[in-house]
Short mmCIF file of C-alpha atoms in Angstrom, two decimals:
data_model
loop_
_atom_site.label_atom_id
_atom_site.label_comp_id
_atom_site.label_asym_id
_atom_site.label_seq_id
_atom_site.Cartn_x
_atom_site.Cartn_y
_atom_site.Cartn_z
CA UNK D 1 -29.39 9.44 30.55
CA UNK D 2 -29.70 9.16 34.28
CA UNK D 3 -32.37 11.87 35.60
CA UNK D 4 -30.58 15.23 35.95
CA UNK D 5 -31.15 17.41 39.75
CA UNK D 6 -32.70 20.29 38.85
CA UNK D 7 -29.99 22.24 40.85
CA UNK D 8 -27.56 20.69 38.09
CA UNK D 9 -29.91 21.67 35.30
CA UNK D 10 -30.43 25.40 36.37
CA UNK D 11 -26.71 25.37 36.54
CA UNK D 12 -26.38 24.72 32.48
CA UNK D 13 -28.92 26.51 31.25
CA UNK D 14 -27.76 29.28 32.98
CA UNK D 15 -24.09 28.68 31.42
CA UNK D 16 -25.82 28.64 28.28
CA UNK D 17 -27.48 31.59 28.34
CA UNK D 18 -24.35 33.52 29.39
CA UNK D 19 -22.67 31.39 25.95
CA UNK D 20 -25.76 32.54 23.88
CA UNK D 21 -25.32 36.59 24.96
CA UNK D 22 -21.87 36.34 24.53
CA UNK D 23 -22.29 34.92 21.12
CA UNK D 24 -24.22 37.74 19.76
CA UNK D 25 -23.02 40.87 21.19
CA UNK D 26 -21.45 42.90 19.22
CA UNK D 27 -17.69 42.51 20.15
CA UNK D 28 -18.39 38.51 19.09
CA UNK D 29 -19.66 39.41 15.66
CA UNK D 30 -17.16 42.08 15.33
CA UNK D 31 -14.07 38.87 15.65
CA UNK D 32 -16.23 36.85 13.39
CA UNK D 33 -16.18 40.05 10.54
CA UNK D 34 -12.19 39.75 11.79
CA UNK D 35 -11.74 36.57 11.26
CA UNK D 36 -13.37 36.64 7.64
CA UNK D 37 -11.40 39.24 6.74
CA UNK D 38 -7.95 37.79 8.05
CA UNK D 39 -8.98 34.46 6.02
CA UNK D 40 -9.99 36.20 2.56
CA UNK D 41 -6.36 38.32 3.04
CA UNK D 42 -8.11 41.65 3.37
CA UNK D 43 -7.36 41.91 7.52
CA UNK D 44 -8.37 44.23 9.62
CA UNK D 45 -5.50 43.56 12.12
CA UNK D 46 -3.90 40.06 13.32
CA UNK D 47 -5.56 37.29 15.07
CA UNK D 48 -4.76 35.34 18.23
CA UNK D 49 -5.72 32.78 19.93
CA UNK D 50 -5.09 30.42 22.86
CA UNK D 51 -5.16 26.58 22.63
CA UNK D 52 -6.77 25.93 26.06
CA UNK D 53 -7.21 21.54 25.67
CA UNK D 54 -3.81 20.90 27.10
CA UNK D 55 -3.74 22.83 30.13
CA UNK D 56 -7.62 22.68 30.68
CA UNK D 57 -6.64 21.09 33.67
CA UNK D 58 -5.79 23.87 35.62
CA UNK D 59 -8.47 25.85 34.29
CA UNK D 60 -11.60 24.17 33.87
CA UNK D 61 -12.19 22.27 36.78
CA UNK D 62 -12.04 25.41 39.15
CA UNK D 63 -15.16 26.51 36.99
CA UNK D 64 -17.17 23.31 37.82
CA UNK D 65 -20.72 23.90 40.35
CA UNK D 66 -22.54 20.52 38.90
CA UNK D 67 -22.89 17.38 40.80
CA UNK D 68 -23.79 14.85 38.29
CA UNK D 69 -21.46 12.83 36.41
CA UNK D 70 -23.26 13.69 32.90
CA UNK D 71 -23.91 17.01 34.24
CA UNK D 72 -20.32 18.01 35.00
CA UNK D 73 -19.52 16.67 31.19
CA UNK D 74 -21.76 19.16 29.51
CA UNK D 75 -20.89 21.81 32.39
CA UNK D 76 -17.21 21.57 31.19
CA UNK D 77 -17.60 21.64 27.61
CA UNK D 78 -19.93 24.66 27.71
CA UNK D 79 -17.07 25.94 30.33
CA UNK D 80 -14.35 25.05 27.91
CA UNK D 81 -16.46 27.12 25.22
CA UNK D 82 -16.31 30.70 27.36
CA UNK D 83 -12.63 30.48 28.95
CA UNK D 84 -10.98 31.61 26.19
CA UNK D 85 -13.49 34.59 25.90
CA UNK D 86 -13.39 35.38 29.49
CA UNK D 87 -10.36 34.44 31.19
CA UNK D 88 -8.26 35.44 28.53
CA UNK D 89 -9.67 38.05 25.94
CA UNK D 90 -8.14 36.17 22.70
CA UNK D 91 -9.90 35.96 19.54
CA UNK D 92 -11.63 32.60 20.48
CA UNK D 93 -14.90 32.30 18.65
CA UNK D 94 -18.10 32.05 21.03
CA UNK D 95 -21.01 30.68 18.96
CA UNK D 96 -24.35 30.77 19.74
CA UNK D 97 -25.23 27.04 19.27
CA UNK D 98 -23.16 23.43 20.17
CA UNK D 99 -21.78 22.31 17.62
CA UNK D 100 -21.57 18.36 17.09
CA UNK D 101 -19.25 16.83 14.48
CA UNK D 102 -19.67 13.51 12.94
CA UNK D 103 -18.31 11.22 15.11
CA UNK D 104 -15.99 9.14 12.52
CA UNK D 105 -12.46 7.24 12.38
CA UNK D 106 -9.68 6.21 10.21
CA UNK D 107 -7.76 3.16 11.54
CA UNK D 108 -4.81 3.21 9.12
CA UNK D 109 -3.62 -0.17 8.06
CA UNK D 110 -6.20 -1.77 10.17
CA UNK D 111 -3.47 -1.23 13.30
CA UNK D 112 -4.74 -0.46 16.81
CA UNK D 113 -2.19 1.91 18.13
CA UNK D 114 -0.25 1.20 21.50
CA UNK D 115 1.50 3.56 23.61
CA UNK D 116 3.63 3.10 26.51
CA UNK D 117 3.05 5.80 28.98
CA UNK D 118 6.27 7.10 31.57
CA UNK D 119 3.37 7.54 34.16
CA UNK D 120 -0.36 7.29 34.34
CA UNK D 121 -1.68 10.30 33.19
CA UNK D 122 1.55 12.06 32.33
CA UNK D 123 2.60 13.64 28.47
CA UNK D 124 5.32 11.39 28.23
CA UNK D 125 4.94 8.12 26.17
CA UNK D 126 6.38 5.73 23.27
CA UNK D 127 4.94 4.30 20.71
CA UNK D 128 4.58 0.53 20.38
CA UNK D 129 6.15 -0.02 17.10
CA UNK D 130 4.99 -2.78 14.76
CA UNK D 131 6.74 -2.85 12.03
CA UNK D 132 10.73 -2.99 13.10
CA UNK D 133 11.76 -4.20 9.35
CA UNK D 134 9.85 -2.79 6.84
CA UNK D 135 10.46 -5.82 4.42
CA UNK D 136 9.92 -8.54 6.98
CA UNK D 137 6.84 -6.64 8.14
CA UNK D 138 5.47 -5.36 5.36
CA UNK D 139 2.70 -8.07 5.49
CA UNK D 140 1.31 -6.68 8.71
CA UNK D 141 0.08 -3.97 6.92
CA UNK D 142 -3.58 -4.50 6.34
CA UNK D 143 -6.60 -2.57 5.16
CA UNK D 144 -7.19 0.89 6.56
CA UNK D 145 -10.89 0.99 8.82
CA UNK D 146 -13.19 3.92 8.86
CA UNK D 147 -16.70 4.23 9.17
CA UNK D 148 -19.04 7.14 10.88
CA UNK D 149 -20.95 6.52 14.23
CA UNK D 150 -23.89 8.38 12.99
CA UNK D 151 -26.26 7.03 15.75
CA UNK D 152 -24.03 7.84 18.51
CA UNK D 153 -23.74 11.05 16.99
CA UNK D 154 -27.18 11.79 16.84
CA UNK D 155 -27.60 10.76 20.38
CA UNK D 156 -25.28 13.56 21.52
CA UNK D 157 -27.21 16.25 19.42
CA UNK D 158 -30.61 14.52 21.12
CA UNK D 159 -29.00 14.65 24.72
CA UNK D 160 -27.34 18.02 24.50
CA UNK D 161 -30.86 19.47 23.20
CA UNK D 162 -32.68 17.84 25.92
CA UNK D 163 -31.21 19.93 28.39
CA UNK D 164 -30.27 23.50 26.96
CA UNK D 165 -31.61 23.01 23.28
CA UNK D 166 -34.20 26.07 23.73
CA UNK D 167 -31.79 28.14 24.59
CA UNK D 168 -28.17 27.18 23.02
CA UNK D 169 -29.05 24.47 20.28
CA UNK D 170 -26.50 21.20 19.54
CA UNK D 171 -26.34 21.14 15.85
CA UNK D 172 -24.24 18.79 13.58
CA UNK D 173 -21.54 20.68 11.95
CA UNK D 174 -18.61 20.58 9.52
CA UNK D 175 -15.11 20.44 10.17
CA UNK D 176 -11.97 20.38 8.37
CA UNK D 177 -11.00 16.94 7.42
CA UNK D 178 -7.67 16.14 8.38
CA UNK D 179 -4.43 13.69 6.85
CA UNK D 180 -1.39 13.05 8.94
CA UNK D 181 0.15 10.12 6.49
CA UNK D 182 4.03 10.52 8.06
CA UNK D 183 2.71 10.56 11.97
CA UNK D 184 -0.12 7.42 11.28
CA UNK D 185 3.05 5.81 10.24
CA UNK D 186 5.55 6.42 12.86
CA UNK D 187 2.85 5.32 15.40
CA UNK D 188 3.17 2.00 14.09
CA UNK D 189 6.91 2.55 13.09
CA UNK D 190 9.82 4.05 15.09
CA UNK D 191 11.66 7.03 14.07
CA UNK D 192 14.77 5.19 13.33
CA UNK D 193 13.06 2.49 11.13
CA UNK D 194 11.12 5.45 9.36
CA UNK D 195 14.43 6.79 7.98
CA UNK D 196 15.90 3.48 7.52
CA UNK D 197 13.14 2.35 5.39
CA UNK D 198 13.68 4.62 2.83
CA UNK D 199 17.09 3.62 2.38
CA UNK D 200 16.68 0.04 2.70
CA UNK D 201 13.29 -0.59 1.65
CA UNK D 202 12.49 2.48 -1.00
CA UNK D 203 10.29 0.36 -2.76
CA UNK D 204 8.51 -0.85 -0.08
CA UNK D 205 8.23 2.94 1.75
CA UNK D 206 6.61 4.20 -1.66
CA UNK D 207 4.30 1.28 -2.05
CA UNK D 208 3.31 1.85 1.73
CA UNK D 209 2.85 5.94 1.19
CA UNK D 210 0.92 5.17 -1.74
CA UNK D 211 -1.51 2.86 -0.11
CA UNK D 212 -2.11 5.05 2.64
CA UNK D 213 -2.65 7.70 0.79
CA UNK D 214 -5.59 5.93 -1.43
CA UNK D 215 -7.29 4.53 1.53
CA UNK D 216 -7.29 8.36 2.45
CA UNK D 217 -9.05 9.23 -0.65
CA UNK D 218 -11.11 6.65 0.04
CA UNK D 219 -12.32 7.39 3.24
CA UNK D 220 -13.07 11.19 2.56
CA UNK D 221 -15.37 9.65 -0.13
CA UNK D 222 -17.13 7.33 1.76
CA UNK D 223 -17.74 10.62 4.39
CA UNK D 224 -18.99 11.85 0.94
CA UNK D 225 -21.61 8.99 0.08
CA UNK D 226 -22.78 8.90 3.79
CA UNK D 227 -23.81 12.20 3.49
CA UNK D 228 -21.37 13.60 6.62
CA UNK D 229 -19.60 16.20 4.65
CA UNK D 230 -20.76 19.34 6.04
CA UNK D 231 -19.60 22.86 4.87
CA UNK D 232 -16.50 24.78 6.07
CA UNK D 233 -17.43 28.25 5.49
CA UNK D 234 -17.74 29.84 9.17
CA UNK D 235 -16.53 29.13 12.82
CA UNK D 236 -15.81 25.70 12.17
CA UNK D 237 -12.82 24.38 13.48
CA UNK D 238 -9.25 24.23 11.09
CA UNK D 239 -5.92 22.66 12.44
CA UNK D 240 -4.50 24.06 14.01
CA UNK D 241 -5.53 26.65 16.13
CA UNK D 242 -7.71 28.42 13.36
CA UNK D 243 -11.00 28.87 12.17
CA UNK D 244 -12.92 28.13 8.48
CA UNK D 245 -14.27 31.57 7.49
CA UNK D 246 -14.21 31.84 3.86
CA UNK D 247 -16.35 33.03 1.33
CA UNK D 248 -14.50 31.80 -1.29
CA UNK D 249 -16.11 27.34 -0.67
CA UNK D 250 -19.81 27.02 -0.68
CA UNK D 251 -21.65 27.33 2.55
CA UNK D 252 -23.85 24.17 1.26
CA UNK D 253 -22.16 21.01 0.33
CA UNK D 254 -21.66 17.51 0.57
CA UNK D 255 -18.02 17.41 -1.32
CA UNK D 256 -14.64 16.97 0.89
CA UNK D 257 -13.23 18.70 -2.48
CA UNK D 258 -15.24 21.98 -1.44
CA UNK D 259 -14.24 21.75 2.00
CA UNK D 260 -10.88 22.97 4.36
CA UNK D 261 -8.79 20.41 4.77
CA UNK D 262 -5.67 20.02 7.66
CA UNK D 263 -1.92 17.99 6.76
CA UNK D 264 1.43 18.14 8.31
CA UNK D 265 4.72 16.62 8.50
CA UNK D 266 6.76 16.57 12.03
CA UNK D 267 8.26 13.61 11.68
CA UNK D 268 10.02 14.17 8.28
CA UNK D 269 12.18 16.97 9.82
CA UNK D 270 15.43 15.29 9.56
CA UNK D 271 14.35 15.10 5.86
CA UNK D 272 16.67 16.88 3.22
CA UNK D 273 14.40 18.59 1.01
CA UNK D 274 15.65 16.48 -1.66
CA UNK D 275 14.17 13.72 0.10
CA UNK D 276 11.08 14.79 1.28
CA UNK D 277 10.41 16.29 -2.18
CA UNK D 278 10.46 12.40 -3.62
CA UNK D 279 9.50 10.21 -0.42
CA UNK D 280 6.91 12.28 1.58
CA UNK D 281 5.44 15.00 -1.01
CA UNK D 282 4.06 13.22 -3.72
CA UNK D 283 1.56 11.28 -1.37
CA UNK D 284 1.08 14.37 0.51
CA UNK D 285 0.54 16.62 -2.94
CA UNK D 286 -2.06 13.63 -4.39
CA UNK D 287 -4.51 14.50 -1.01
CA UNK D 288 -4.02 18.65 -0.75
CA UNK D 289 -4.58 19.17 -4.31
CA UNK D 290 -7.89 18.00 -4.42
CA UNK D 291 -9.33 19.68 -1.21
CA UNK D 292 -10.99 22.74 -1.61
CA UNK D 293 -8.39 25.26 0.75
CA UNK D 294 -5.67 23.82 3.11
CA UNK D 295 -3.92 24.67 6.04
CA UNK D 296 -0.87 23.05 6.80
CA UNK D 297 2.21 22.31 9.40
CA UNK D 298 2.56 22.33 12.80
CA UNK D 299 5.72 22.16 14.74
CA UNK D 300 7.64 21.14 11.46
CA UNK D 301 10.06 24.12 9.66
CA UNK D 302 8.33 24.68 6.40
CA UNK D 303 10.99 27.17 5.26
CA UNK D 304 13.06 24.05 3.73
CA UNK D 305 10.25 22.31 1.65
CA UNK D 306 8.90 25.68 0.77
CA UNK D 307 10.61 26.50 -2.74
CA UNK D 308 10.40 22.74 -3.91
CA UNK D 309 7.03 21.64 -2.81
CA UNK D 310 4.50 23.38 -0.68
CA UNK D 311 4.38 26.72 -2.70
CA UNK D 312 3.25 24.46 -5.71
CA UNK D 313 -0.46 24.56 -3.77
CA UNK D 314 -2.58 26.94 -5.20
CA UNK D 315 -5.14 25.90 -2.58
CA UNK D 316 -2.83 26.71 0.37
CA UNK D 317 -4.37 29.64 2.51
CA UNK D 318 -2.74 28.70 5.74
CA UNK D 319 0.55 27.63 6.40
CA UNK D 320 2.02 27.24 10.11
CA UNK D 321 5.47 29.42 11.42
CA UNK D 322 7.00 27.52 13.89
CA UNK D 323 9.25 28.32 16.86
CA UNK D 324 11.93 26.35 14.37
CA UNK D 325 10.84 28.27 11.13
CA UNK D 326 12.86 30.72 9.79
CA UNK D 327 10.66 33.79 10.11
CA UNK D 328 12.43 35.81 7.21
CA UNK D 329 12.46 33.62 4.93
CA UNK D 330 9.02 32.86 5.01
CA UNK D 331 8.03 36.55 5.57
CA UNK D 332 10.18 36.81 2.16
CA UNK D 333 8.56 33.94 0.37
CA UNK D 334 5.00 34.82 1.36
CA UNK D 335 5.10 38.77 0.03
CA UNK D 336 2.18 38.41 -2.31
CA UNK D 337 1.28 35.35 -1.77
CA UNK D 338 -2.63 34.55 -0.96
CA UNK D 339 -1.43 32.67 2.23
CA UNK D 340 -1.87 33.71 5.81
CA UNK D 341 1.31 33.52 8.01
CA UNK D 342 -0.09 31.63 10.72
CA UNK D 343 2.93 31.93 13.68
CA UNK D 344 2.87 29.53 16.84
CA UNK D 345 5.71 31.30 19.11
CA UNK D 346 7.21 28.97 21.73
CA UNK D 347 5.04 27.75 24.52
CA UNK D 348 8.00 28.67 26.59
CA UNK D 349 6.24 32.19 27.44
CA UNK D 350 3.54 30.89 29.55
CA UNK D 351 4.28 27.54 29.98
CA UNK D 352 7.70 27.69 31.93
CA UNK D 353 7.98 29.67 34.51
CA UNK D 354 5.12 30.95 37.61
CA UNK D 355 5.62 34.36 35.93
CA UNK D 356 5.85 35.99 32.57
CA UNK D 357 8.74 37.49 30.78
CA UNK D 358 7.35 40.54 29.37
CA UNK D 359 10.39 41.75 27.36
CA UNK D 360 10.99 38.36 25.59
CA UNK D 361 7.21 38.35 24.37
CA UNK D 362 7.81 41.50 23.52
CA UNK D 363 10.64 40.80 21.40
CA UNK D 364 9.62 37.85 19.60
CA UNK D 365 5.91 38.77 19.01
CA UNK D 366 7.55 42.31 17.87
CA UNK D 367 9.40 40.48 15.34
CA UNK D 368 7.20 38.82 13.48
CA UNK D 369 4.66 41.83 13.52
CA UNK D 370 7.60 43.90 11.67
CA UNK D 371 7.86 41.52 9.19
CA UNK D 372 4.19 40.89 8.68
CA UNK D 373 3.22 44.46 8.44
CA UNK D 374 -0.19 44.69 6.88
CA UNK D 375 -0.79 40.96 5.79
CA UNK D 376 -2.86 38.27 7.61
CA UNK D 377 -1.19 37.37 10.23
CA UNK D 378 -2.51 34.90 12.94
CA UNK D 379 -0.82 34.10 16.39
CA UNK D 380 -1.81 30.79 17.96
CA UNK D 381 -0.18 29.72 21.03
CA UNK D 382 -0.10 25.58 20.94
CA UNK D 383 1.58 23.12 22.88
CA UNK D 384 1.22 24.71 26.38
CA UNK D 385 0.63 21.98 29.07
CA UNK D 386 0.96 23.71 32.39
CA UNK D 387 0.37 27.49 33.21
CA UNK D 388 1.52 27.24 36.68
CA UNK D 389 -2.32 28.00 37.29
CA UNK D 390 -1.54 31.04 36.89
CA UNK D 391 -4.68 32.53 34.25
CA UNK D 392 -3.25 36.10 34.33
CA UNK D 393 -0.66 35.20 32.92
CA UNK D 394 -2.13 34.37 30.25
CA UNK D 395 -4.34 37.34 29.66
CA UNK D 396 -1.16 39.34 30.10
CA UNK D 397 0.40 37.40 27.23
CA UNK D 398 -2.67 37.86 24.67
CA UNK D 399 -2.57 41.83 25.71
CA UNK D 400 1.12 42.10 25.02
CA UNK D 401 0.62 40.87 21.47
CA UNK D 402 -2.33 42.54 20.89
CA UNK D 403 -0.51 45.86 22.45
CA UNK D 404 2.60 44.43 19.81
CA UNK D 405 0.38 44.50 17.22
CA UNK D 406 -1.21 47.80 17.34
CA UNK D 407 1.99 50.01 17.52
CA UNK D 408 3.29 48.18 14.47
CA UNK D 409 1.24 46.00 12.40
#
């Protein structure tokens, strides 16, 4: 690493310090006894948080003092790590040490994918599909790649620690392992020819789901034999949104069974249950079942596939409410249950508009408070990309809930 200024060196240490107080002051260990709670379905009161990585943009950069190209890189992250805290007061956990995950991948099929992009740098894209006939194709499907990067890994502990290790320590560090069989395929596969294929090429779409779903296993047990499995017991990170604390997985092991692990299903939302329940959730059900507690969905309605096949999880502790779930049924089929309702409201409330519409959050957080009275109940606001740089807006959001929350959880 190029020799750091010392003006550019003060500057981090310093930001660690400030990450390193935060971490262990009382209010921070007070959200971690929260969190634990929440997770183990004994809450003390709802959880929120803010997903800051797609509107970082307007945020972190403002933050930036550092001159240095490698400099400004660890500036931001350790920036990234007390926004949340700061800026908006959500339930973001500030820990007291760097944590570095093992820098792995899963190439499914062996297929780089492509993406066209409507501009440089914008959200907007397609997917360069490979397969257009499943049948005529199916030969282009190839062996699934993964491996860990352990020496590049242990290069970023070595470099983080060289600068701020004495005072905010890089360690490695667990995280949930995640399977997204339906979206690795429609990166290689259109939308339309995803549907298609099940009608025309059953067969083949079971044979492909099946594969996929084995070099899966496969690749969570080679994490296993390399020795990269790490617990997921604490602040660790769970998709999406959400954190591992859990007392109920051991807080040492090398087992992707004893760990958290992340699925969902976006793309299957044209799906009839029926459907889903014989073409999607039997591949799905092979991978969940063995993992050790699982969260699961993201955009996707659950509400449909509820009844038939995700209530059939005994491991499921987290499942995701959607702007396009139907709150009362899922309020209804999760009385008693050991799973935390885990709502994403629209991104609408502070991503459109310069200002915020107070009554509206009001409404809709109200609403699913009512019918979540005393249970675990999370609130993670996803999908945001643009905040009008506008960072009060934000806070006011995160106090409305949390205002929401205390007159009627």
């Amino acid at each position: 690493m190029k020799k750091m200024s010392e003006k550019d060196r003060e500057r981090l240490r310093d930001l660690a310090k400030k990450q390193a107080e935060i971490a262990n002051s009382p209010e921070m260990k007070q959200i971690e006894t929260d969190w634990m709670a929440s997770n183990s379905l004994q809450p003390n009161r709802p959880m929120v948080t803010i997903e800051l990585g797609t509107f970082a943009g307007e945020v972190i950069p403002d933050m930036l003092q550092c001159e240095g190209e490698k400099a400004r890189e660890i500036e931001a992250l350790l920036c990234s790590n007390l926004a949340n805290h700061i800026l908006f007061g959500d339930d973001t956990v500030v820990r007291d040490f760097i944590p570095v995950t093992w820098n792995k991948y899963f190439v499914p099929f062996g297929i780089q994918v492509k993406q066209d992009h409507a501009k440089e740098g914008g959200v907007g894209h397609h997917f360069v599909e490979v397969l257009k006939n499943l049948e005529e194709d199916f030969d282009k499907l190839g062996a699934s790649e993964y491996g860990v990067d352990k020496e590049a890994t242990l290069q970023r502990v070595e470099e983080l620690n060289s600068v701020i290790g004495d005072i905010l320590p890089a360690r490695l560090t667990g995280s949930c392992l995640y399977s997204v069989p339906t979206q690795n395929i429609i990166h290689i596969m259109s939308m339309e020819n995803f549907f298609m294929s099940m009608y025309d090429a059953p067969e083949k779409f079971h044979e492909m789901m099946c594969r996929l779903t084995q070099d899966y296993l496969d690749f969570f047990d080679m994490l296993e034999r390399e020795n990269t499995i790490l617990p997921t017991t604490k602040s660790e990170w769970v998709g999406q949104g959400t954190y591992a604390y859990t007392k109920e997985l051991p807080e040492e092991t090398n087992q992707w069974r004893q760990t958290w692990l992340f699925m969902d299903s976006q793309e299957t939302v044209g799906l009839s249950p029926a459907m889903f329940e014989e073409f999607i959730f039997p591949y799905y059900d092979k991978i969940a079942s063995k993992a050790g507690l699982v969260s699961y969905g993201c955009c996707e309605p659950v509400d449909p596939i509820w009844d038939t096949c995700l209530s059939r999880w005994k491991n499921l502790r987290k499942v995701s409410i959607s702007p396009w779930c139907n709150e009362e049924i899922m309020a209804q089929r999760l009385k008693g249950k050991p799973v935390v309702y885990h709502r994403k409201p629209s991104p609408n409330f502070i991503g459109v508009g310069s200002t915020l519409d107070e009554s509206a959050v009001r409404e809709s957080i109200g609403r699913t408070v009512q019918l979540n009275r005393g249970r675990s109940l999370e609130f993670t606001q996803r999908d945001v990309y643009t905040i009008d740089k506008n960072i009060s807006k934000v806070k006011r959001y995160v106090e409305i809930i949390r205002e929401e929350c205390a007159g009627k959880w």
